[in-house]
């Protein structure tokens, strides 16, 4: 087996168990390095570090699958990893819908598997994971006897790995608009054409967190996608709910979802640019009891971090201005490049500019089916904050 020998000084990331080995951390590749192959990684003085897959086309030369020398990377290895991940989800109470595999945090780098009751959506985002797709599909079939499996590999990051963007069935074809239950509500998940894998499972606990503050409230939600937070607000007793999303398609799905749950009278959705509309409504003096914001990631790269900070501050400032004294701001950020402390600071800056004081109600992360390994910075990405705006 090909051996990858690291330079003398290795980064804390590798020592902390993180699976990524960058090309500039490697001293010698001893043997063939055909993309997708399993290799062994050693320190400069020949101490075994782990086994993983190599891709000479990628800046991340190796991603480790195991730190155990005795592990054999074969079909059964993938089956065992999926089984372990499934047992963990069952233990922590996420069974009907859950992220079954959250990549690195499940020791399956660049693999995402979302379970929507009997259906599965998978993403293999690196070459070395992509070659094991048949083993992954076989494991899902063996553990779950699913009604269907769908591949959402229409993701640009695959091109960095020399992989094409593609999507389609990995099982017999099925109706790709699935209905799931969440917190007693029904939502349509469009696994073929929805965003990412079709649905944002990471906010499932946070949607429940708005339960008490929306009772009898006039609620404004921006960046609603399929209306999940807004329909929860109606369910928890809001008087009126208005949801905004720039995508016409998302607004249509949100309207379908609110009708499906019998809240079409309470929940209205509009296809608009939230940045523009919130600014205008601030000038018009509109007021709400609760404003909810869940914008997309404003940056994927460290170079654009300032742009992201400005974006988060601006949208939160506009949101805060629309809140009645004593009302609530419900705000999220899904980029791992803005850490929890930085996010809290941004919200504080926005409040200062709006001359309002904040009292924290709760501060959470993604739901527990997306485990966080504290010292692996990219595993904690979602910040979810509720504050009272005085
Ligand atoms: N809250 C949703 C997820 C939101 S994803 C949920 O829990 O399911 C972010 C959404 O913001 C996407 O649907 C995207 O279409 C929308 N969006 C992006 N830019 C926007 C803008 N300028 N104005 C309004 N919506 C926008």
mmCIF file of C-alpha atoms and ligand atoms in Angstrom:
data_model
loop_
_atom_site.group_PDB
_atom_site.id
_atom_site.type_symbol
_atom_site.label_atom_id
_atom_site.label_comp_id
_atom_site.label_asym_id
_atom_site.label_seq_id
_atom_site.Cartn_x
_atom_site.Cartn_y
_atom_site.Cartn_z
ATOM 1 C CA UNK A 1 0.000 0.000 0.000
ATOM 2 C CA UNK A 2 1.233 3.510 -0.811
ATOM 3 C CA UNK A 3 2.788 5.313 2.141
ATOM 4 C CA UNK A 4 2.432 9.036 2.729
ATOM 5 C CA UNK A 5 5.147 10.445 4.993
ATOM 6 C CA UNK A 6 4.435 13.789 6.637
ATOM 7 C CA UNK A 7 6.897 16.595 7.277
ATOM 8 C CA UNK A 8 8.635 16.759 10.636
ATOM 9 C CA UNK A 9 6.392 19.462 12.074
ATOM 10 C CA UNK A 10 2.754 18.460 11.834
ATOM 11 C CA UNK A 11 -0.139 20.746 12.563
ATOM 12 C CA UNK A 12 -2.329 20.613 15.652
ATOM 13 C CA UNK A 13 -5.226 19.771 13.378
ATOM 14 C CA UNK A 14 -3.707 16.395 12.522
ATOM 15 C CA UNK A 15 -2.691 15.781 16.152
ATOM 16 C CA UNK A 16 -6.246 16.564 17.285
ATOM 17 C CA UNK A 17 -7.531 13.764 15.109
ATOM 18 C CA UNK A 18 -8.881 15.879 12.248
ATOM 19 C CA UNK A 19 -8.888 13.758 9.081
ATOM 20 C CA UNK A 20 -7.502 16.253 6.572
ATOM 21 C CA UNK A 21 -3.871 16.117 5.364
ATOM 22 C CA UNK A 22 -2.950 19.030 3.097
ATOM 23 C CA UNK A 23 -0.486 18.510 0.244
ATOM 24 C CA UNK A 24 1.941 21.041 1.763
ATOM 25 C CA UNK A 25 2.130 18.957 4.948
ATOM 26 C CA UNK A 26 3.472 15.949 3.090
ATOM 27 C CA UNK A 27 7.168 15.165 2.665
ATOM 28 C CA UNK A 28 7.107 12.019 0.482
ATOM 29 C CA UNK A 29 4.517 9.901 -1.275
ATOM 30 C CA UNK A 30 6.105 6.477 -1.479
ATOM 31 C CA UNK A 31 4.303 4.461 -4.151
ATOM 32 C CA UNK A 32 1.488 5.032 -6.647
ATOM 33 C CA UNK A 33 -0.925 7.835 -5.899
ATOM 34 C CA UNK A 34 -3.882 7.171 -8.127
ATOM 35 C CA UNK A 35 -6.830 9.330 -7.082
ATOM 36 C CA UNK A 36 -9.284 7.490 -4.868
ATOM 37 C CA UNK A 37 -6.816 4.866 -3.604
ATOM 38 C CA UNK A 38 -6.437 3.988 0.055
ATOM 39 C CA UNK A 39 -3.036 4.974 1.485
ATOM 40 C CA UNK A 40 -1.285 4.783 4.848
ATOM 41 C CA UNK A 41 -0.070 7.963 6.532
ATOM 42 C CA UNK A 42 3.007 8.128 8.794
ATOM 43 C CA UNK A 43 4.889 10.801 10.736
ATOM 44 C CA UNK A 44 8.419 11.742 9.574
ATOM 45 C CA UNK A 45 9.801 9.108 11.999
ATOM 46 C CA UNK A 46 7.519 6.366 10.664
ATOM 47 C CA UNK A 47 4.832 6.365 13.360
ATOM 48 C CA UNK A 48 1.495 5.229 11.958
ATOM 49 C CA UNK A 49 -1.151 7.991 11.842
ATOM 50 C CA UNK A 50 -4.001 6.480 9.880
ATOM 51 C CA UNK A 51 -5.460 5.212 6.620
ATOM 52 C CA UNK A 52 -7.412 7.271 4.191
ATOM 53 C CA UNK A 53 -8.067 8.086 0.574
ATOM 54 C CA UNK A 54 -5.728 10.115 -1.612
ATOM 55 C CA UNK A 55 -6.455 12.560 -4.405
ATOM 56 C CA UNK A 56 -3.422 14.224 -6.053
ATOM 57 C CA UNK A 57 -5.849 16.665 -7.777
ATOM 58 C CA UNK A 58 -7.012 18.093 -4.454
ATOM 59 C CA UNK A 59 -5.223 20.492 -2.095
ATOM 60 C CA UNK A 60 -6.350 18.141 0.650
ATOM 61 C CA UNK A 61 -4.156 15.269 -0.480
ATOM 62 C CA UNK A 62 -5.437 12.663 1.997
ATOM 63 C CA UNK A 63 -8.571 12.401 4.076
ATOM 64 C CA UNK A 64 -8.260 9.834 6.839
ATOM 65 C CA UNK A 65 -10.963 7.200 7.307
ATOM 66 C CA UNK A 66 -9.432 5.568 10.369
ATOM 67 C CA UNK A 67 -6.630 5.937 12.896
ATOM 68 C CA UNK A 68 -6.546 2.177 13.554
ATOM 69 C CA UNK A 69 -3.853 0.167 11.786
ATOM 70 C CA UNK A 70 -5.901 -3.030 11.900
ATOM 71 C CA UNK A 71 -8.928 -1.542 10.085
ATOM 72 C CA UNK A 72 -9.391 -2.817 6.547
ATOM 73 C CA UNK A 73 -11.132 -0.374 4.240
ATOM 74 C CA UNK A 74 -13.657 -2.497 2.404
ATOM 75 C CA UNK A 75 -17.414 -2.775 1.921
ATOM 76 C CA UNK A 76 -17.899 -4.036 5.467
ATOM 77 C CA UNK A 77 -15.998 -1.031 6.859
ATOM 78 C CA UNK A 78 -18.614 1.279 5.334
ATOM 79 C CA UNK A 79 -21.456 -0.918 6.558
ATOM 80 C CA UNK A 80 -20.073 -0.797 10.127
ATOM 81 C CA UNK A 81 -19.603 2.976 9.990
ATOM 82 C CA UNK A 82 -23.212 3.484 8.873
ATOM 83 C CA UNK A 83 -24.469 1.088 11.523
ATOM 84 C CA UNK A 84 -22.540 2.938 14.241
ATOM 85 C CA UNK A 85 -23.892 6.278 13.011
ATOM 86 C CA UNK A 86 -27.447 4.908 12.987
ATOM 87 C CA UNK A 87 -27.115 3.506 16.512
ATOM 88 C CA UNK A 88 -25.898 6.921 17.684
ATOM 89 C CA UNK A 89 -28.898 8.690 16.100
ATOM 90 C CA UNK A 90 -31.236 6.193 17.765
ATOM 91 C CA UNK A 91 -29.530 6.751 21.128
ATOM 92 C CA UNK A 92 -29.949 10.528 20.986
ATOM 93 C CA UNK A 93 -33.520 10.280 19.688
ATOM 94 C CA UNK A 94 -33.288 11.182 15.991
ATOM 95 C CA UNK A 95 -34.876 8.400 14.010
ATOM 96 C CA UNK A 96 -37.656 9.437 11.634
ATOM 97 C CA UNK A 97 -35.750 12.217 9.888
ATOM 98 C CA UNK A 98 -32.105 12.849 10.586
ATOM 99 C CA UNK A 99 -28.681 13.512 9.168
ATOM 100 C CA UNK A 100 -27.443 9.943 9.338
ATOM 101 C CA UNK A 101 -23.891 10.791 8.311
ATOM 102 C CA UNK A 102 -22.437 14.237 8.981
ATOM 103 C CA UNK A 103 -19.139 13.792 7.118
ATOM 104 C CA UNK A 104 -16.021 14.314 9.204
ATOM 105 C CA UNK A 105 -17.919 14.243 12.533
ATOM 106 C CA UNK A 106 -19.017 10.681 11.687
ATOM 107 C CA UNK A 107 -15.487 9.780 10.539
ATOM 108 C CA UNK A 108 -16.709 9.590 6.938
ATOM 109 C CA UNK A 109 -15.022 12.634 5.355
ATOM 110 C CA UNK A 110 -17.065 14.356 2.653
ATOM 111 C CA UNK A 111 -20.046 12.017 2.936
ATOM 112 C CA UNK A 112 -23.495 13.374 3.759
ATOM 113 C CA UNK A 113 -26.515 11.128 4.163
ATOM 114 C CA UNK A 114 -29.916 12.569 5.096
ATOM 115 C CA UNK A 115 -32.735 10.243 6.090
ATOM 116 C CA UNK A 116 -36.260 11.423 5.338
ATOM 117 C CA UNK A 117 -38.351 8.635 6.874
ATOM 118 C CA UNK A 118 -37.897 5.752 4.396
ATOM 119 C CA UNK A 119 -35.949 7.767 1.823
ATOM 120 C CA UNK A 120 -32.259 8.648 1.730
ATOM 121 C CA UNK A 121 -30.373 11.465 0.022
ATOM 122 C CA UNK A 122 -26.617 11.165 -0.307
ATOM 123 C CA UNK A 123 -23.722 13.431 -1.278
ATOM 124 C CA UNK A 124 -20.214 12.113 -1.943
ATOM 125 C CA UNK A 125 -18.151 15.273 -2.185
ATOM 126 C CA UNK A 126 -14.635 13.842 -2.631
ATOM 127 C CA UNK A 127 -13.285 11.348 -5.160
ATOM 128 C CA UNK A 128 -12.102 8.909 -2.487
ATOM 129 C CA UNK A 129 -15.622 8.772 -1.028
ATOM 130 C CA UNK A 130 -17.333 8.752 -4.412
ATOM 131 C CA UNK A 131 -15.616 5.481 -5.419
ATOM 132 C CA UNK A 132 -17.295 3.791 -2.419
ATOM 133 C CA UNK A 133 -20.805 4.869 -3.495
ATOM 134 C CA UNK A 134 -21.858 1.277 -4.305
ATOM 135 C CA UNK A 135 -20.731 0.136 -0.833
ATOM 136 C CA UNK A 136 -22.605 3.019 0.802
ATOM 137 C CA UNK A 137 -25.783 2.250 -1.149
ATOM 138 C CA UNK A 138 -25.468 -1.448 -0.257
ATOM 139 C CA UNK A 139 -25.104 -0.562 3.436
ATOM 140 C CA UNK A 140 -28.209 1.670 3.366
ATOM 141 C CA UNK A 141 -30.151 -1.140 1.688
ATOM 142 C CA UNK A 142 -28.982 -3.705 4.207
ATOM 143 C CA UNK A 143 -29.714 -1.604 7.304
ATOM 144 C CA UNK A 144 -32.938 0.139 6.284
ATOM 145 C CA UNK A 145 -34.589 -1.625 3.293
ATOM 146 C CA UNK A 146 -35.379 1.911 2.083
ATOM 147 C CA UNK A 147 -38.157 3.004 -0.282
ATOM 148 C CA UNK A 148 -35.659 5.037 -2.250
ATOM 149 C CA UNK A 149 -32.148 6.509 -2.458
ATOM 150 C CA UNK A 150 -31.285 9.704 -4.335
ATOM 151 C CA UNK A 151 -27.907 11.281 -5.129
ATOM 152 C CA UNK A 152 -27.570 15.079 -4.837
ATOM 153 C CA UNK A 153 -24.073 15.487 -6.155
ATOM 154 C CA UNK A 154 -24.941 18.654 -8.077
ATOM 155 C CA UNK A 155 -22.480 20.562 -5.899
ATOM 156 C CA UNK A 156 -19.651 22.765 -7.299
ATOM 157 C CA UNK A 157 -17.126 21.605 -4.658
ATOM 158 C CA UNK A 158 -16.937 18.244 -6.480
ATOM 159 C CA UNK A 159 -15.142 19.953 -9.350
ATOM 160 C CA UNK A 160 -12.149 20.670 -7.080
ATOM 161 C CA UNK A 161 -11.868 16.883 -6.831
ATOM 162 C CA UNK A 162 -12.103 16.375 -10.607
ATOM 163 C CA UNK A 163 -15.636 14.988 -10.229
ATOM 164 C CA UNK A 164 -18.656 15.934 -12.362
ATOM 165 C CA UNK A 165 -21.776 17.494 -10.864
ATOM 166 C CA UNK A 166 -24.655 15.042 -11.088
ATOM 167 C CA UNK A 167 -27.934 14.003 -9.492
ATOM 168 C CA UNK A 168 -30.296 11.079 -9.893
ATOM 169 C CA UNK A 169 -31.721 7.856 -8.492
ATOM 170 C CA UNK A 170 -29.480 5.286 -6.807
ATOM 171 C CA UNK A 171 -32.490 2.998 -6.376
ATOM 172 C CA UNK A 172 -35.609 2.288 -8.423
ATOM 173 C CA UNK A 173 -37.215 5.659 -9.301
ATOM 174 C CA UNK A 174 -39.768 7.099 -6.856
ATOM 175 C CA UNK A 175 -41.858 10.242 -6.426
ATOM 176 C CA UNK A 176 -39.168 12.738 -5.377
ATOM 177 C CA UNK A 177 -41.583 14.957 -3.442
ATOM 178 C CA UNK A 178 -41.611 13.280 -0.037
ATOM 179 C CA UNK A 179 -43.773 14.335 2.902
ATOM 180 C CA UNK A 180 -42.050 14.316 6.283
ATOM 181 C CA UNK A 181 -43.340 14.970 9.821
ATOM 182 C CA UNK A 182 -41.540 17.405 12.077
ATOM 183 C CA UNK A 183 -42.784 18.548 15.484
ATOM 184 C CA UNK A 184 -46.293 17.402 14.532
ATOM 185 C CA UNK A 185 -46.317 19.304 11.221
ATOM 186 C CA UNK A 186 -46.021 18.089 7.632
ATOM 187 C CA UNK A 187 -43.490 19.360 5.121
ATOM 188 C CA UNK A 188 -42.892 18.460 1.501
ATOM 189 C CA UNK A 189 -39.230 17.705 0.806
ATOM 190 C CA UNK A 190 -38.283 17.985 -2.842
ATOM 191 C CA UNK A 191 -35.217 15.760 -2.892
ATOM 192 C CA UNK A 192 -34.661 16.285 -6.634
ATOM 193 C CA UNK A 193 -34.900 20.068 -6.941
ATOM 194 C CA UNK A 194 -34.865 21.451 -3.402
ATOM 195 C CA UNK A 195 -31.837 23.263 -1.962
ATOM 196 C CA UNK A 196 -28.924 21.085 -0.808
ATOM 197 C CA UNK A 197 -30.479 17.671 0.027
ATOM 198 C CA UNK A 198 -33.987 19.190 -0.102
ATOM 199 C CA UNK A 199 -34.537 20.186 3.505
ATOM 200 C CA UNK A 200 -32.642 21.855 6.371
ATOM 201 C CA UNK A 201 -32.713 19.201 9.081
ATOM 202 C CA UNK A 202 -30.135 21.149 11.101
ATOM 203 C CA UNK A 203 -32.797 23.614 12.313
ATOM 204 C CA UNK A 204 -35.285 20.977 13.502
ATOM 205 C CA UNK A 205 -34.734 21.651 17.230
ATOM 206 C CA UNK A 206 -34.430 25.399 16.743
ATOM 207 C CA UNK A 207 -37.835 25.527 15.051
ATOM 208 C CA UNK A 208 -39.267 24.208 18.314
ATOM 209 C CA UNK A 209 -37.421 26.875 20.301
ATOM 210 C CA UNK A 210 -39.772 29.629 19.044
ATOM 211 C CA UNK A 211 -42.784 27.930 20.669
ATOM 212 C CA UNK A 212 -43.455 30.396 23.527
ATOM 213 C CA UNK A 213 -42.431 33.713 22.013
ATOM 214 C CA UNK A 214 -44.761 33.604 18.990
ATOM 215 C CA UNK A 215 -48.051 33.122 20.840
ATOM 216 C CA UNK A 216 -50.511 35.819 19.696
ATOM 217 C CA UNK A 217 -47.675 37.570 17.817
ATOM 218 C CA UNK A 218 -47.395 39.286 14.461
ATOM 219 C CA UNK A 219 -44.401 37.494 12.981
ATOM 220 C CA UNK A 220 -42.116 38.392 10.088
ATOM 221 C CA UNK A 221 -39.767 35.706 8.735
ATOM 222 C CA UNK A 222 -37.105 36.391 6.114
ATOM 223 C CA UNK A 223 -35.152 33.778 4.117
ATOM 224 C CA UNK A 224 -37.989 31.321 4.688
ATOM 225 C CA UNK A 225 -37.209 28.708 1.996
ATOM 226 C CA UNK A 226 -40.154 26.282 2.282
ATOM 227 C CA UNK A 227 -41.683 28.160 5.229
ATOM 228 C CA UNK A 228 -40.685 25.798 7.999
ATOM 229 C CA UNK A 229 -40.123 28.395 10.760
ATOM 230 C CA UNK A 230 -43.180 30.387 9.689
ATOM 231 C CA UNK A 231 -45.517 27.362 9.728
ATOM 232 C CA UNK A 232 -44.151 26.437 13.145
ATOM 233 C CA UNK A 233 -44.967 29.995 14.295
ATOM 234 C CA UNK A 234 -48.567 29.592 13.111
ATOM 235 C CA UNK A 235 -48.755 26.188 14.785
ATOM 236 C CA UNK A 236 -47.540 27.683 18.072
ATOM 237 C CA UNK A 237 -50.266 30.341 18.036
ATOM 238 C CA UNK A 238 -49.004 33.367 16.079
ATOM 239 C CA UNK A 239 -51.738 35.829 15.066
ATOM 240 C CA UNK A 240 -50.245 36.554 11.652
ATOM 241 C CA UNK A 241 -47.121 35.364 9.826
ATOM 242 C CA UNK A 242 -45.451 36.858 6.771
ATOM 243 C CA UNK A 243 -42.559 34.934 5.177
ATOM 244 C CA UNK A 244 -40.132 36.336 2.583
ATOM 245 C CA UNK A 245 -37.819 34.554 0.177
ATOM 246 C CA UNK A 246 -36.135 35.720 -3.011
ATOM 247 C CA UNK A 247 -36.953 32.449 -4.755
ATOM 248 C CA UNK A 248 -40.369 32.174 -6.412
ATOM 249 C CA UNK A 249 -40.074 28.397 -6.248
ATOM 250 C CA UNK A 250 -39.407 28.458 -2.480
ATOM 251 C CA UNK A 251 -42.437 30.706 -1.952
ATOM 252 C CA UNK A 252 -44.647 28.296 -3.931
ATOM 253 C CA UNK A 253 -43.430 25.410 -1.784
ATOM 254 C CA UNK A 254 -43.972 27.452 1.390
ATOM 255 C CA UNK A 255 -47.562 28.162 0.308
ATOM 256 C CA UNK A 256 -48.107 24.440 -0.366
ATOM 257 C CA UNK A 257 -46.716 23.547 3.043
ATOM 258 C CA UNK A 258 -48.879 26.059 4.871
ATOM 259 C CA UNK A 259 -51.994 24.763 3.056
ATOM 260 C CA UNK A 260 -50.968 21.186 3.856
ATOM 261 C CA UNK A 261 -51.023 22.069 7.557
ATOM 262 C CA UNK A 262 -54.196 24.181 7.437
ATOM 263 C CA UNK A 263 -52.481 27.514 8.054
ATOM 264 C CA UNK A 264 -53.026 29.188 4.675
ATOM 265 C CA UNK A 265 -55.125 31.926 6.348
ATOM 266 C CA UNK A 266 -52.468 32.837 8.895
ATOM 267 C CA UNK A 267 -49.258 32.380 6.861
ATOM 268 C CA UNK A 268 -48.587 34.508 3.794
ATOM 269 C CA UNK A 269 -45.418 34.372 1.701
ATOM 270 C CA UNK A 270 -43.910 36.858 -0.746
ATOM 271 C CA UNK A 271 -41.081 36.475 -3.264
ATOM 272 C CA UNK A 272 -38.918 39.557 -2.604
ATOM 273 C CA UNK A 273 -35.355 40.546 -1.752
ATOM 274 C CA UNK A 274 -35.340 40.672 2.048
ATOM 275 C CA UNK A 275 -32.511 43.228 2.190
ATOM 276 C CA UNK A 276 -34.510 45.770 0.167
ATOM 277 C CA UNK A 277 -37.876 45.120 1.736
ATOM 278 C CA UNK A 278 -36.705 45.206 5.356
ATOM 279 C CA UNK A 279 -34.966 48.523 4.737
ATOM 280 C CA UNK A 280 -38.083 50.036 3.167
ATOM 281 C CA UNK A 281 -40.416 48.732 5.868
ATOM 282 C CA UNK A 282 -38.127 50.197 8.520
ATOM 283 C CA UNK A 283 -38.545 53.604 6.858
ATOM 284 C CA UNK A 284 -42.309 53.061 6.649
ATOM 285 C CA UNK A 285 -42.432 52.429 10.406
ATOM 286 C CA UNK A 286 -43.804 48.865 10.189
ATOM 287 C CA UNK A 287 -43.530 46.914 13.456
ATOM 288 C CA UNK A 288 -43.625 43.218 14.386
ATOM 289 C CA UNK A 289 -43.618 41.291 17.650
ATOM 290 C CA UNK A 290 -41.154 38.734 16.288
ATOM 291 C CA UNK A 291 -38.667 38.924 13.398
ATOM 292 C CA UNK A 292 -36.954 35.697 12.261
ATOM 293 C CA UNK A 293 -33.873 35.694 9.990
ATOM 294 C CA UNK A 294 -32.173 32.650 8.488
ATOM 295 C CA UNK A 295 -29.984 33.949 5.637
ATOM 296 C CA UNK A 296 -27.800 31.745 3.430
ATOM 297 C CA UNK A 297 -24.071 31.538 4.105
ATOM 298 C CA UNK A 298 -22.655 34.883 2.964
ATOM 299 C CA UNK A 299 -19.210 33.397 2.351
ATOM 300 C CA UNK A 300 -17.515 30.085 1.748
ATOM 301 C CA UNK A 301 -13.982 31.468 1.885
ATOM 302 C CA UNK A 302 -11.915 33.209 4.525
ATOM 303 C CA UNK A 303 -11.067 36.009 2.057
ATOM 304 C CA UNK A 304 -14.686 37.150 2.007
ATOM 305 C CA UNK A 305 -15.211 37.034 5.733
ATOM 306 C CA UNK A 306 -15.560 40.825 6.019
ATOM 307 C CA UNK A 307 -18.321 40.753 3.412
ATOM 308 C CA UNK A 308 -20.141 38.130 5.444
ATOM 309 C CA UNK A 309 -19.799 40.116 8.673
ATOM 310 C CA UNK A 310 -21.183 43.209 6.941
ATOM 311 C CA UNK A 311 -24.060 41.164 5.490
ATOM 312 C CA UNK A 312 -25.038 39.649 8.835
ATOM 313 C CA UNK A 313 -24.791 42.990 10.605
ATOM 314 C CA UNK A 314 -26.832 44.798 7.973
ATOM 315 C CA UNK A 315 -29.693 42.304 7.817
ATOM 316 C CA UNK A 316 -29.888 42.031 11.607
ATOM 317 C CA UNK A 317 -29.862 45.812 11.976
ATOM 318 C CA UNK A 318 -32.755 46.055 9.526
ATOM 319 C CA UNK A 319 -34.581 43.265 11.369
ATOM 320 C CA UNK A 320 -34.087 44.801 14.825
ATOM 321 C CA UNK A 321 -35.507 48.135 13.656
ATOM 322 C CA UNK A 322 -38.798 46.390 12.821
ATOM 323 C CA UNK A 323 -39.268 44.897 16.295
ATOM 324 C CA UNK A 324 -41.652 46.444 18.837
ATOM 325 C CA UNK A 325 -40.092 47.176 22.251
ATOM 326 C CA UNK A 326 -40.084 43.906 24.177
ATOM 327 C CA UNK A 327 -40.419 41.834 20.999
ATOM 328 C CA UNK A 328 -38.024 39.120 19.859
ATOM 329 C CA UNK A 329 -35.345 38.594 17.234
ATOM 330 C CA UNK A 330 -34.776 34.999 16.096
ATOM 331 C CA UNK A 331 -31.569 34.937 14.081
ATOM 332 C CA UNK A 332 -29.308 32.299 12.519
ATOM 333 C CA UNK A 333 -26.006 32.047 10.696
ATOM 334 C CA UNK A 334 -24.888 28.913 8.883
ATOM 335 C CA UNK A 335 -21.301 29.675 7.914
ATOM 336 C CA UNK A 336 -18.617 27.964 9.982
ATOM 337 C CA UNK A 337 -16.244 30.842 9.193
ATOM 338 C CA UNK A 338 -18.225 33.099 11.524
ATOM 339 C CA UNK A 339 -17.770 31.466 14.940
ATOM 340 C CA UNK A 340 -20.285 31.701 17.812
ATOM 341 C CA UNK A 341 -18.469 34.559 19.588
ATOM 342 C CA UNK A 342 -18.116 36.553 16.407
ATOM 343 C CA UNK A 343 -21.789 36.044 15.620
ATOM 344 C CA UNK A 344 -22.865 37.315 19.048
ATOM 345 C CA UNK A 345 -20.616 40.342 18.571
ATOM 346 C CA UNK A 346 -22.168 41.103 15.189
ATOM 347 C CA UNK A 347 -25.689 41.018 16.644
ATOM 348 C CA UNK A 348 -24.526 43.257 19.494
ATOM 349 C CA UNK A 349 -23.096 45.762 16.990
ATOM 350 C CA UNK A 350 -26.381 45.778 15.089
ATOM 351 C CA UNK A 351 -28.317 46.421 18.310
ATOM 352 C CA UNK A 352 -25.961 49.253 19.234
ATOM 353 C CA UNK A 353 -26.504 50.927 15.861
ATOM 354 C CA UNK A 354 -30.262 50.555 16.319
ATOM 355 C CA UNK A 355 -29.912 51.925 19.908
ATOM 356 C CA UNK A 356 -31.687 48.914 21.367
ATOM 357 C CA UNK A 357 -30.745 46.652 24.235
ATOM 358 C CA UNK A 358 -30.824 42.869 23.938
ATOM 359 C CA UNK A 359 -31.567 40.135 26.444
ATOM 360 C CA UNK A 360 -30.592 36.617 25.430
ATOM 361 C CA UNK A 361 -33.327 33.975 25.544
ATOM 362 C CA UNK A 362 -31.340 31.110 24.051
ATOM 363 C CA UNK A 363 -28.239 30.440 21.984
ATOM 364 C CA UNK A 364 -27.990 27.085 20.234
ATOM 365 C CA UNK A 365 -26.203 25.275 17.421
ATOM 366 C CA UNK A 366 -27.344 22.735 14.842
ATOM 367 C CA UNK A 367 -29.427 19.780 16.040
ATOM 368 C CA UNK A 368 -27.572 16.912 17.694
ATOM 369 C CA UNK A 369 -27.807 14.616 14.664
ATOM 370 C CA UNK A 370 -25.065 16.913 13.253
ATOM 371 C CA UNK A 371 -22.504 16.211 16.005
ATOM 372 C CA UNK A 372 -19.901 18.805 16.914
ATOM 373 C CA UNK A 373 -16.313 17.831 17.646
ATOM 374 C CA UNK A 374 -15.186 20.929 19.505
ATOM 375 C CA UNK A 375 -11.593 21.043 18.277
ATOM 376 C CA UNK A 376 -12.589 20.417 14.645
ATOM 377 C CA UNK A 377 -13.640 23.896 13.664
ATOM 378 C CA UNK A 378 -15.682 23.015 10.599
ATOM 379 C CA UNK A 379 -18.068 20.698 12.487
ATOM 380 C CA UNK A 380 -19.767 23.555 14.349
ATOM 381 C CA UNK A 381 -21.353 25.802 11.779
ATOM 382 C CA UNK A 382 -24.888 26.781 12.764
ATOM 383 C CA UNK A 383 -25.572 29.554 15.261
ATOM 384 C CA UNK A 384 -29.149 30.119 16.399
ATOM 385 C CA UNK A 385 -29.986 32.981 18.726
ATOM 386 C CA UNK A 386 -33.187 34.301 20.265
ATOM 387 C CA UNK A 387 -32.979 37.679 21.976
ATOM 388 C CA UNK A 388 -35.563 40.004 23.416
ATOM 389 C CA UNK A 389 -35.207 43.477 21.910
ATOM 390 C CA UNK A 390 -35.933 46.146 24.521
HETATM 391 N N1 LIG B 1 -35.147 28.894 7.131
HETATM 392 C C1 LIG B 1 -35.078 27.888 6.097
HETATM 393 C C2 LIG B 1 -33.755 27.837 5.374
HETATM 394 C C3 LIG B 1 -33.328 29.124 4.708
HETATM 395 S S1 LIG B 1 -32.084 28.899 3.503
HETATM 396 C C4 LIG B 1 -35.384 26.523 6.690
HETATM 397 O O1 LIG B 1 -35.239 26.345 7.901
HETATM 398 O O2 LIG B 1 -35.750 25.628 5.934
HETATM 399 C C5 LIG B 1 -31.846 30.536 2.933
HETATM 400 C C6 LIG B 1 -32.931 31.062 1.999
HETATM 401 O O3 LIG B 1 -32.646 32.435 1.740
HETATM 402 C C7 LIG B 1 -33.009 30.385 0.640
HETATM 403 O O4 LIG B 1 -34.295 29.844 0.464
HETATM 404 C C8 LIG B 1 -32.767 31.526 -0.387
HETATM 405 O O5 LIG B 1 -33.615 31.447 -1.518
HETATM 406 C C9 LIG B 1 -33.102 32.748 0.427
HETATM 407 N N2 LIG B 1 -32.477 34.018 0.026
HETATM 408 C C10 LIG B 1 -31.201 34.233 -0.403
HETATM 409 N N3 LIG B 1 -30.985 35.558 -0.605
HETATM 410 C C11 LIG B 1 -32.139 36.191 -0.301
HETATM 411 C C12 LIG B 1 -32.556 37.560 -0.283
HETATM 412 N N4 LIG B 1 -31.713 38.550 -0.622
HETATM 413 N N5 LIG B 1 -33.824 37.853 0.094
HETATM 414 C C13 LIG B 1 -34.681 36.856 0.456
HETATM 415 N N6 LIG B 1 -34.347 35.557 0.466
HETATM 416 C C14 LIG B 1 -33.097 35.217 0.097
#
